[in-house]
Tab-separated table of C-alpha atoms in Angstrom:
chain	number	residue	atom	x	y	z
A	27	MET	CA	0.000	0.000	0.000
A	28	SER	CA	1.195	3.470	-0.812
A	29	THR	CA	2.658	5.460	2.055
A	30	ASP	CA	2.909	8.563	-0.074
A	31	THR	CA	2.133	11.334	2.395
A	32	SER	CA	1.276	13.825	-0.335
A	33	SER	CA	-1.760	11.806	-1.390
A	34	ALA	CA	-4.559	12.699	1.003
A	35	GLN	CA	-6.872	11.041	-1.539
A	36	SER	CA	-5.652	7.497	-1.057
A	37	PRO	CA	-7.309	5.545	1.731
A	38	ARG	CA	-5.165	3.984	4.395
A	39	ASP	CA	-7.525	2.452	6.857
A	40	VAL	CA	-11.083	1.877	7.971
A	41	ARG	CA	-11.351	5.367	9.403
A	42	ASP	CA	-10.429	6.995	6.051
A	43	ILE	CA	-13.094	5.025	4.246
A	44	GLU	CA	-15.671	5.711	6.949
A	45	THR	CA	-14.992	9.433	6.717
A	46	TRP	CA	-15.325	9.310	2.932
A	47	LEU	CA	-18.579	7.313	3.152
A	48	ILE	CA	-20.105	9.622	5.761
A	49	GLY	CA	-19.257	12.654	3.622
A	50	HIS	CA	-20.701	11.174	0.444
A	51	ILE	CA	-23.812	9.718	2.082
A	52	ALA	CA	-24.484	13.004	3.873
A	53	ASN	CA	-24.236	14.729	0.505
A	54	GLU	CA	-26.589	12.221	-1.191
A	55	LEU	CA	-29.162	12.363	1.586
A	56	LYS	CA	-28.789	16.121	2.135
A	57	ARG	CA	-27.944	15.606	5.796
A	58	GLU	CA	-25.282	16.802	8.196
A	59	GLY	CA	-22.299	14.436	8.302
A	60	ARG	CA	-22.337	14.649	12.108
A	61	SER	CA	-25.838	13.183	12.193
A	62	ILE	CA	-24.771	9.981	10.426
A	63	ASP	CA	-23.896	7.049	12.655
A	64	PRO	CA	-21.460	4.593	11.008
A	65	THR	CA	-23.144	1.691	12.801
A	66	GLU	CA	-26.662	2.511	11.595
A	67	PRO	CA	-27.912	0.300	8.736
A	68	PHE	CA	-27.948	1.910	5.281
A	69	VAL	CA	-31.617	0.994	4.988
A	70	SER	CA	-32.593	3.031	8.022
A	71	LEU	CA	-30.376	5.893	6.853
A	72	GLY	CA	-32.693	5.977	3.834
A	73	LEU	CA	-30.226	4.912	1.152
A	74	ASP	CA	-32.202	4.081	-1.988
A	75	SER	CA	-31.087	2.443	-5.203
A	76	VAL	CA	-30.089	5.675	-6.930
A	77	SER	CA	-27.975	6.826	-3.956
A	78	ALA	CA	-26.431	3.397	-3.488
A	79	VAL	CA	-25.408	3.111	-7.117
A	80	THR	CA	-24.014	6.641	-7.149
A	81	ILE	CA	-21.925	5.974	-4.059
A	82	THR	CA	-20.644	2.541	-5.076
A	83	GLY	CA	-19.710	3.996	-8.473
A	84	GLU	CA	-17.742	6.803	-6.833
A	85	LEU	CA	-16.113	4.307	-4.473
A	86	GLU	CA	-14.878	2.311	-7.449
A	87	GLN	CA	-13.293	5.386	-8.970
A	88	TRP	CA	-11.694	6.406	-5.695
A	89	LEU	CA	-10.382	2.985	-4.669
A	90	GLY	CA	-9.580	1.582	-8.104
A	91	ILE	CA	-11.256	-1.771	-7.352
A	92	ARG	CA	-14.615	-3.219	-8.357
A	93	VAL	CA	-17.327	-2.369	-5.807
A	94	SER	CA	-20.534	-4.279	-6.448
A	95	PRO	CA	-23.714	-2.177	-6.241
A	96	THR	CA	-25.197	-4.829	-3.946
A	97	VAL	CA	-22.355	-4.594	-1.416
A	98	PRO	CA	-24.437	-2.433	0.989
A	99	TRP	CA	-26.730	-5.448	1.435
A	100	ASP	CA	-23.928	-7.778	2.460
A	101	TYR	CA	-22.174	-5.147	4.611
A	102	PRO	CA	-25.146	-3.173	5.862
A	103	THR	CA	-23.468	-0.356	7.815
A	104	ILE	CA	-20.781	2.212	6.999
A	105	ARG	CA	-18.405	0.518	9.438
A	106	GLU	CA	-18.920	-3.006	8.116
A	107	LEU	CA	-18.562	-1.798	4.544
A	108	ALA	CA	-15.368	0.113	5.381
A	109	ILE	CA	-13.825	-2.977	7.036
A	110	HIS	CA	-14.766	-5.069	4.012
A	111	LEU	CA	-13.289	-2.544	1.579
A	112	VAL	CA	-9.989	-2.363	3.447
A	113	ALA	CA	-9.754	-6.162	3.214
A	114	GLU	CA	-10.551	-5.980	-0.514
A	115	LEU	CA	-7.887	-3.323	-1.044
A	116	GLU	CA	-5.298	-5.494	0.717
A	117	ARG	CA	-6.276	-8.467	-1.439
A	118	ALA	CA	-5.909	-6.328	-4.543
A	119	GLN	CA	-2.324	-5.337	-3.651
B	24	MET	CA	-53.264	-12.564	8.506
B	25	ARG	CA	-55.307	-12.991	5.367
B	26	PHE	CA	-53.670	-14.006	2.094
B	27	SER	CA	-54.928	-12.952	-1.320
B	28	ILE	CA	-53.779	-13.208	-4.919
B	29	PHE	CA	-52.861	-9.999	-6.731
B	30	PHE	CA	-52.371	-9.519	-10.469
B	31	PHE	CA	-50.399	-6.489	-11.505
B	32	SER	CA	-48.493	-6.639	-14.739
B	33	SER	CA	-49.219	-9.665	-16.970
B	34	ASN	CA	-48.482	-8.672	-20.531
B	35	ASP	CA	-50.381	-9.779	-23.585
B	36	ALA	CA	-47.453	-11.620	-25.192
B	37	LEU	CA	-49.089	-15.020	-24.687
B	38	GLY	CA	-51.264	-16.534	-27.407
B	39	GLU	CA	-55.013	-15.973	-27.517
B	40	GLY	CA	-55.941	-19.159	-25.720
B	41	GLU	CA	-53.390	-18.617	-22.956
B	42	ARG	CA	-53.672	-14.969	-21.982
B	43	TYR	CA	-56.164	-15.385	-19.165
B	44	ARG	CA	-55.334	-18.961	-18.186
B	45	LEU	CA	-53.167	-18.052	-15.184
B	46	VAL	CA	-55.736	-15.570	-13.857
B	47	LEU	CA	-58.512	-18.160	-14.110
B	48	ASP	CA	-56.416	-21.048	-12.762
B	49	ALA	CA	-55.075	-19.004	-9.856
B	50	ALA	CA	-58.561	-17.736	-8.985
B	51	ARG	CA	-59.935	-21.296	-8.955
B	52	LEU	CA	-57.023	-22.525	-6.842
B	53	GLY	CA	-57.507	-19.575	-4.504
B	54	ASP	CA	-61.197	-20.359	-4.251
B	55	GLU	CA	-60.516	-23.990	-3.323
B	56	CYS	CA	-57.625	-23.347	-0.929
B	57	GLY	CA	-59.130	-20.484	1.020
B	58	PHE	CA	-57.324	-17.462	-0.342
B	59	HIS	CA	-59.261	-14.420	0.760
B	60	ALA	CA	-59.503	-12.427	-2.485
B	61	VAL	CA	-58.275	-12.162	-6.043
B	62	TRP	CA	-57.314	-8.631	-7.110
B	63	THR	CA	-56.995	-7.439	-10.701
B	64	PRO	CA	-55.713	-4.029	-11.864
B	65	GLU	CA	-56.815	-1.512	-14.467
B	66	ARG	CA	-54.173	-0.713	-17.090
B	67	HIS	CA	-54.371	0.875	-20.488
B	68	PHE	CA	-52.500	1.179	-23.748
B	69	HIS	CA	-49.280	-0.566	-22.734
B	70	ASN	CA	-47.809	-4.045	-22.838
B	71	PHE	CA	-47.141	-3.837	-19.069
B	72	GLY	CA	-50.379	-5.166	-17.582
B	73	GLY	CA	-51.806	-5.325	-21.096
B	74	ILE	CA	-54.406	-7.993	-20.280
B	75	PHE	CA	-56.133	-5.792	-17.699
B	76	PRO	CA	-57.938	-2.891	-19.384
B	77	SER	CA	-61.152	-3.798	-17.569
B	78	PRO	CA	-61.106	-5.423	-14.142
B	79	ALA	CA	-64.933	-5.456	-14.061
B	80	VAL	CA	-65.197	-7.527	-17.242
B	81	LEU	CA	-62.521	-9.910	-15.992
B	82	SER	CA	-64.065	-10.162	-12.522
B	83	ALA	CA	-67.407	-11.036	-14.092
B	84	ALA	CA	-65.703	-14.091	-15.580
B	85	LEU	CA	-64.073	-14.892	-12.239
B	86	ALA	CA	-67.455	-14.534	-10.516
B	87	THR	CA	-68.855	-17.473	-12.445
B	88	ALA	CA	-65.655	-19.544	-12.165
B	89	THR	CA	-65.495	-19.319	-8.349
B	90	SER	CA	-67.861	-19.456	-5.397
B	91	ARG	CA	-66.204	-18.074	-2.259
B	92	ILE	CA	-63.199	-15.900	-3.028
B	93	GLN	CA	-63.645	-12.103	-2.885
B	94	LEU	CA	-63.331	-10.325	-6.268
B	95	ARG	CA	-61.552	-7.011	-6.084
B	96	ALA	CA	-60.137	-4.347	-8.332
B	97	GLY	CA	-56.715	-3.014	-7.414
B	98	SER	CA	-57.247	-0.432	-8.579
B	99	VAL	CA	-60.055	1.229	-10.518
B	100	VAL	CA	-58.601	4.458	-11.903
B	101	LEU	CA	-61.722	6.368	-11.018
B	102	PRO	CA	-60.974	9.803	-12.552
B	103	LEU	CA	-60.979	8.098	-15.984
B	104	HIS	CA	-64.622	7.095	-15.658
B	105	HIS	CA	-68.102	8.293	-14.965
B	106	PRO	CA	-68.895	7.118	-11.430
B	107	ALA	CA	-72.290	5.780	-12.537
B	108	SER	CA	-70.610	3.519	-15.143
B	109	VAL	CA	-68.258	2.150	-12.501
B	110	ALA	CA	-71.117	1.499	-10.072
B	111	GLU	CA	-73.183	-0.204	-12.803
B	112	ALA	CA	-70.443	-2.522	-14.017
B	113	TRP	CA	-69.449	-3.622	-10.533
B	114	SER	CA	-73.034	-4.055	-9.414
B	115	VAL	CA	-73.365	-6.626	-12.209
B	116	VAL	CA	-70.288	-8.399	-10.799
B	117	ASP	CA	-71.672	-8.152	-7.264
B	118	ASN	CA	-74.865	-9.857	-8.472
B	119	LEU	CA	-73.050	-12.537	-10.461
B	120	SER	CA	-70.812	-13.323	-7.479
B	121	GLY	CA	-73.375	-13.204	-4.715
B	122	GLY	CA	-71.868	-10.107	-3.088
B	123	ARG	CA	-68.126	-10.692	-3.319
B	124	VAL	CA	-67.014	-7.363	-4.821
B	125	GLY	CA	-64.544	-4.906	-3.268
B	126	LEU	CA	-62.939	-1.937	-5.027
B	127	ALA	CA	-59.706	-0.071	-4.511
B	128	PHE	CA	-59.735	3.342	-6.142
B	129	ALA	CA	-56.696	5.209	-7.426
B	130	SER	CA	-56.174	8.622	-8.960
B	131	GLY	CA	-54.057	7.381	-11.898
B	132	TYR	CA	-50.665	8.675	-12.995
B	133	SER	CA	-50.207	8.056	-16.719
B	134	PRO	CA	-51.106	11.026	-18.934
B	135	THR	CA	-51.744	8.553	-21.779
B	136	ASP	CA	-54.463	6.782	-19.765
B	137	PHE	CA	-56.268	10.103	-19.517
B	138	LEU	CA	-57.022	10.173	-23.216
B	139	LEU	CA	-60.168	8.488	-21.851
B	140	ALA	CA	-60.939	11.652	-19.863
B	141	PRO	CA	-58.552	14.427	-20.943
B	142	ASP	CA	-60.203	17.097	-18.800
B	143	SER	CA	-59.668	15.091	-15.619
B	144	TYR	CA	-55.895	14.730	-15.572
B	145	ALA	CA	-54.900	17.970	-13.889
B	146	ASP	CA	-57.555	17.601	-11.232
B	147	ARG	CA	-57.379	13.838	-10.748
B	148	ASN	CA	-56.747	13.817	-7.005
B	149	ARG	CA	-59.743	15.982	-6.180
B	150	LEU	CA	-61.899	14.096	-8.692
B	151	LEU	CA	-60.972	10.831	-7.026
B	152	ASP	CA	-62.385	11.978	-3.675
B	153	GLU	CA	-65.572	13.323	-5.259
B	154	LYS	CA	-66.224	10.274	-7.392
B	155	VAL	CA	-65.566	7.791	-4.569
B	156	ASP	CA	-68.319	9.515	-2.640
B	157	VAL	CA	-70.691	9.335	-5.622
B	158	VAL	CA	-70.017	5.621	-6.263
B	159	ARG	CA	-70.650	4.813	-2.594
B	160	ARG	CA	-73.909	6.773	-2.535
B	161	LEU	CA	-75.194	5.134	-5.720
B	162	TRP	CA	-74.236	1.739	-4.316
B	163	ARG	CA	-76.309	2.402	-1.179
B	164	GLY	CA	-79.344	3.073	-3.372
B	165	GLU	CA	-79.370	6.868	-3.035
B	166	SER	CA	-80.506	8.935	-5.981
B	167	VAL	CA	-77.785	11.183	-7.345
B	168	ALA	CA	-78.156	14.148	-9.718
B	169	PHE	CA	-76.106	14.443	-12.940
B	170	SER	CA	-76.262	16.581	-16.075
B	171	ASP	CA	-78.019	14.811	-18.940
B	172	GLY	CA	-77.651	15.197	-22.720
B	173	LYS	CA	-79.581	18.467	-22.673
B	174	GLN	CA	-77.563	19.822	-19.750
B	175	ASP	CA	-80.611	19.384	-17.499
B	176	ARG	CA	-80.197	17.967	-14.027
B	177	VAL	CA	-81.493	14.431	-13.770
B	178	GLU	CA	-81.674	12.209	-10.697
B	179	ILE	CA	-80.793	8.550	-11.167
B	180	ARG	CA	-80.444	5.399	-9.088
B	181	LEU	CA	-78.207	2.384	-9.655
B	182	HIS	CA	-79.520	-0.581	-11.645
B	183	PRO	CA	-79.256	-3.431	-10.925
B	184	PRO	CA	-79.208	-3.024	-7.141
B	185	PRO	CA	-76.068	-4.657	-5.742
B	186	VAL	CA	-76.150	-7.594	-3.304
B	187	GLN	CA	-73.969	-5.929	-0.669
B	188	ARG	CA	-75.645	-2.943	0.940
B	189	GLU	CA	-72.348	-1.122	1.388
B	190	LEU	CA	-69.522	-1.280	-1.161
B	191	PRO	CA	-66.226	-2.360	0.462
B	192	VAL	CA	-63.835	0.439	-0.565
B	193	TRP	CA	-60.061	0.739	-0.480
B	194	ILE	CA	-58.003	3.773	-1.421
B	195	THR	CA	-54.677	3.057	-3.064
B	196	CYS	CA	-51.917	4.743	-1.055
B	197	GLY	CA	-48.636	4.345	-2.927
B	198	GLY	CA	-46.693	5.149	0.187
B	199	ALA	CA	-45.104	8.411	-0.859
B	200	SER	CA	-47.173	10.409	1.624
B	201	VAL	CA	-48.340	9.999	5.211
B	202	ASP	CA	-51.161	12.456	4.547
B	203	LYS	CA	-52.837	10.092	2.117
B	204	PHE	CA	-53.033	7.392	4.807
B	205	ALA	CA	-54.521	9.833	7.314
B	206	ALA	CA	-57.035	11.139	4.755
B	207	THR	CA	-58.081	7.560	3.979
B	208	GLY	CA	-58.563	6.907	7.686
B	209	ALA	CA	-60.720	10.005	7.983
B	210	LEU	CA	-62.921	8.682	5.154
B	211	GLY	CA	-63.391	5.428	7.051
B	212	VAL	CA	-62.406	3.195	4.130
B	213	ASN	CA	-59.614	0.614	3.746
B	214	VAL	CA	-56.035	1.031	2.535
B	215	LEU	CA	-54.280	-0.730	-0.350
B	216	THR	CA	-50.538	-0.153	-0.317
B	217	ALA	CA	-47.159	-1.574	-1.383
B	218	LEU	CA	-43.464	-1.447	-0.524
B	219	PHE	CA	-42.374	0.147	-3.804
B	220	VAL	CA	-41.292	3.414	-2.238
B	221	GLN	CA	-41.585	2.804	1.499
B	222	THR	CA	-39.923	0.520	4.031
B	223	VAL	CA	-41.808	-1.634	6.528
B	224	SER	CA	-40.978	0.813	9.303
B	225	ASP	CA	-42.350	3.729	7.199
B	226	LEU	CA	-45.451	1.661	6.597
B	227	GLN	CA	-45.907	0.931	10.289
B	228	GLN	CA	-45.961	4.668	11.062
B	229	ARG	CA	-48.385	5.339	8.207
B	230	ILE	CA	-50.759	2.595	9.308
B	231	ALA	CA	-50.698	4.097	12.797
B	232	ALA	CA	-51.591	7.496	11.271
B	233	TYR	CA	-54.400	5.836	9.293
B	234	ARG	CA	-55.871	4.212	12.404
B	235	ARG	CA	-55.569	7.391	14.490
B	236	ALA	CA	-57.401	9.349	11.786
B	237	ARG	CA	-60.181	6.730	11.733
B	238	VAL	CA	-60.710	7.073	15.456
B	239	GLU	CA	-60.574	10.869	15.339
B	240	ALA	CA	-63.214	10.928	12.590
B	241	GLY	CA	-65.439	8.666	14.685
B	242	HIS	CA	-65.388	5.571	12.471
B	243	GLY	CA	-66.030	2.250	14.146
B	244	GLY	CA	-63.836	-0.798	13.537
B	245	ASN	CA	-60.189	-0.963	12.652
B	246	GLY	CA	-60.338	-0.750	8.863
B	247	GLN	CA	-58.348	-3.114	6.676
B	248	VAL	CA	-54.827	-2.560	5.455
B	249	THR	CA	-53.976	-4.651	2.405
B	250	LEU	CA	-50.335	-4.866	1.367
B	251	MET	CA	-49.402	-6.083	-2.080
B	252	LEU	CA	-46.168	-8.039	-1.995
B	253	HIS	CA	-44.293	-9.699	-4.826
B	254	THR	CA	-44.455	-13.362	-3.863
B	255	TYR	CA	-42.597	-16.518	-4.763
B	256	LEU	CA	-42.114	-19.353	-2.325
B	257	ASP	CA	-40.009	-22.405	-3.111
B	258	GLU	CA	-38.402	-25.206	-1.075
B	259	SER	CA	-35.629	-22.942	0.194
B	260	VAL	CA	-34.449	-19.332	0.073
B	261	GLU	CA	-31.678	-20.352	-2.345
B	262	ALA	CA	-34.127	-22.090	-4.673
B	263	ALA	CA	-36.403	-19.040	-4.602
B	264	ARG	CA	-33.494	-16.722	-5.399
B	265	ALA	CA	-32.352	-18.880	-8.307
B	266	LYS	CA	-35.884	-18.936	-9.680
B	267	VAL	CA	-36.775	-15.232	-9.409
B	268	GLN	CA	-33.460	-13.429	-9.960
B	269	LYS	CA	-33.655	-13.232	-13.736
B	270	PRO	CA	-37.396	-12.716	-14.324
B	271	PHE	CA	-37.753	-10.313	-11.423
B	272	THR	CA	-34.800	-8.216	-12.591
B	273	GLU	CA	-36.349	-8.032	-16.071
B	274	TYR	CA	-39.657	-7.115	-14.481
B	275	LEU	CA	-37.982	-4.311	-12.521
B	276	ARG	CA	-36.437	-3.088	-15.758
B	277	SER	CA	-39.821	-2.949	-17.496
B	278	SER	CA	-41.498	-1.338	-14.490
B	279	VAL	CA	-38.798	1.315	-14.343
B	280	GLU	CA	-39.630	2.123	-17.963
B	281	VAL	CA	-43.282	2.497	-17.017
B	282	TRP	CA	-42.996	4.271	-13.667
B	283	ALA	CA	-39.757	6.194	-13.942
B	284	LYS	CA	-40.941	8.651	-16.558
B	285	GLY	CA	-40.838	12.005	-14.920
B	286	PHE	CA	-38.792	10.873	-11.915
B	287	LYS	CA	-35.827	13.135	-12.434
B	288	ARG	CA	-33.430	11.247	-10.166
B	289	LEU	CA	-34.010	7.974	-12.035
B	290	GLU	CA	-33.629	9.613	-15.419
B	291	GLU	CA	-30.336	11.124	-14.318
B	292	VAL	CA	-28.750	7.714	-13.681
B	293	PRO	CA	-26.290	7.220	-16.556
B	294	PRO	CA	-27.053	4.217	-18.813
B	295	HIS	CA	-23.981	2.234	-17.728
B	296	ARG	CA	-25.203	2.480	-14.114
B	297	ARG	CA	-28.712	1.200	-14.824
B	298	GLU	CA	-27.704	-2.461	-14.469
B	299	ASP	CA	-26.135	-1.678	-11.103
B	300	MET	CA	-29.329	0.025	-10.020
B	301	LEU	CA	-31.405	-2.985	-10.985
B	302	ALA	CA	-29.020	-5.268	-9.084
B	303	PHE	CA	-29.383	-3.115	-5.983
B	304	ALA	CA	-33.153	-2.929	-6.353
B	305	PHE	CA	-33.361	-6.702	-6.743
B	306	GLU	CA	-31.551	-7.156	-3.449
B	307	ARG	CA	-33.807	-4.634	-1.752
B	308	TYR	CA	-36.910	-6.509	-2.806
B	309	PHE	CA	-35.462	-9.929	-2.167
B	310	ARG	CA	-34.268	-9.120	1.339
B	311	THR	CA	-36.728	-6.542	2.663
B	312	SER	CA	-39.746	-5.899	0.470
B	313	ALA	CA	-41.118	-9.114	-1.019
B	314	LEU	CA	-42.315	-12.542	0.019
B	315	PHE	CA	-39.438	-14.433	-1.579
B	316	GLY	CA	-38.098	-17.560	0.134
B	317	SER	CA	-39.691	-20.662	1.619
B	318	ALA	CA	-42.848	-21.109	3.675
B	319	ARG	CA	-40.653	-21.461	6.748
B	320	SER	CA	-38.220	-18.599	6.014
B	321	SER	CA	-41.059	-16.132	5.426
B	322	ILE	CA	-42.681	-16.499	8.840
B	323	PRO	CA	-40.677	-13.754	10.633
B	324	PHE	CA	-41.388	-11.256	7.841
B	325	VAL	CA	-45.113	-11.998	7.880
B	326	GLU	CA	-45.136	-11.666	11.669
B	327	GLN	CA	-43.356	-8.318	11.372
B	328	LEU	CA	-46.010	-7.157	8.893
B	329	ALA	CA	-48.801	-8.298	11.199
B	330	HIS	CA	-47.144	-6.405	14.039
B	331	SER	CA	-46.973	-3.326	11.777
B	332	GLY	CA	-50.736	-3.421	11.325
B	333	VAL	CA	-51.112	-5.198	7.974
B	334	ASP	CA	-54.313	-7.282	7.803
B	335	GLU	CA	-54.044	-8.816	4.365
B	336	ILE	CA	-51.077	-9.779	2.207
B	337	ALA	CA	-52.035	-9.641	-1.455
B	338	CYS	CA	-49.517	-11.910	-3.185
B	339	LEU	CA	-48.419	-10.261	-6.433
B	340	VAL	CA	-47.655	-13.216	-8.677
B	341	ASP	CA	-47.414	-12.135	-12.321
B	342	PHE	CA	-43.903	-10.733	-12.606
B	343	GLY	CA	-42.639	-13.126	-15.231
B	344	LEU	CA	-42.542	-16.613	-13.707
B	345	GLU	CA	-44.047	-19.454	-15.695
B	346	PRO	CA	-47.610	-20.373	-14.677
B	347	GLN	CA	-46.693	-23.732	-13.095
B	348	ALA	CA	-44.208	-21.984	-10.802
B	349	VAL	CA	-46.851	-19.443	-9.765
B	350	MET	CA	-49.338	-22.189	-8.955
B	351	ALA	CA	-46.769	-24.173	-6.937
B	352	SER	CA	-45.808	-21.017	-5.074
B	353	LEU	CA	-49.449	-20.267	-4.212
B	354	ARG	CA	-49.761	-23.722	-2.634
B	355	ARG	CA	-46.727	-22.888	-0.503
B	356	VAL	CA	-48.427	-19.658	0.587
B	357	ILE	CA	-51.217	-21.831	1.986
B	358	GLU	CA	-48.568	-23.891	3.776
B	359	LEU	CA	-47.151	-20.640	5.184
B	360	ARG	CA	-50.602	-19.526	6.321
B	361	ASP	CA	-51.234	-22.867	8.020
B	362	ARG	CA	-47.837	-22.755	9.755
B	363	LEU	CA	-48.610	-19.264	11.059
B	364	HIS	CA	-51.989	-20.257	12.374
B	365	SER	CA	-50.778	-23.491	13.947
B	366	GLU	CA	-48.073	-21.775	15.969
B	367	PRO	CA	-48.895	-21.142	19.617
């Protein structure tokens, strides 16, 4: 994994991905980032198919790995999804 | 919990002799096995639901093919019609069936459908309320005044008189608004709804609002909340998934084409993302918003719905499975019902 300190864009750990997800979900749902709990299920956050597909598409671009649009169903909270994505990134190395 | 059969979208691709076979076979099976009702929709001028331009005509056939099952429209698009025509047609069905008719009324959404009543489109929501009242009054035997061919006022009554003294009425509440549930409660009629745009927890709150509004308006009884649910039961969850994944995804694709017109957010999804959206939507239905699985696996979901205030699950069956699979699945719904009722 890159340790390039100049690249604030590249995710290093679960917390980076959580922060990214909270920011993007807050933007999609027009909510304050502070009001989004990373352990609350996506379904109860109100994530619909359009939002989910937008966010998984942006995740793919950011992370450079395939992110299935159905991944929020298998990893139903921001935290679980972030843990899963870190594992996927390590596998992709 | 009551279980019914709901038709929604059968297209007219089948040959002449086959088009109505599933509707007739399912209604007869439902009649024998104790399904509560068979619901048919009203759709116009499109392949999606193309065999259902007239639920009254179809229900007249079902009336003579069955003896116990309730015969319901889900829904009559009332602003398209003169309320006296609707009352007449369904009074015939009520007579033919010995009083088994129930009608859900909807305001309609497709501008094309309104070629039948072009002046009614803009005002369809208000017209729905007015016309529901007129149909109910005619059904009770009241005389109602209309303008005749010379623009004179003329008072008429319904012929033939129906068997049921009061028409069982539902209002179709898509789920986009809480207010619609409360308004339906205030009217004292029943609710027909779905999980297309609402979650079960949304629905629970809306049913509570419906029941509060009933009480506040002084209506007796609890009212009935009927939930249409895409249904396929197999031996196991895995078998159900394997069976429905392809046809249900195709069905979602064709329904998006029908419903998504005018929904800006859906139209903004770029074409290469549409498949992803369908995959996500499939999972949503499969896991949270449909009766897909086995008789055993579905019990917790049905119990959750009962706890949320749902009285009747209307099993939506015509989303692309072959007829034999639909019939086998309906028998498993009976197994599910019997399991529920046999539990302590």
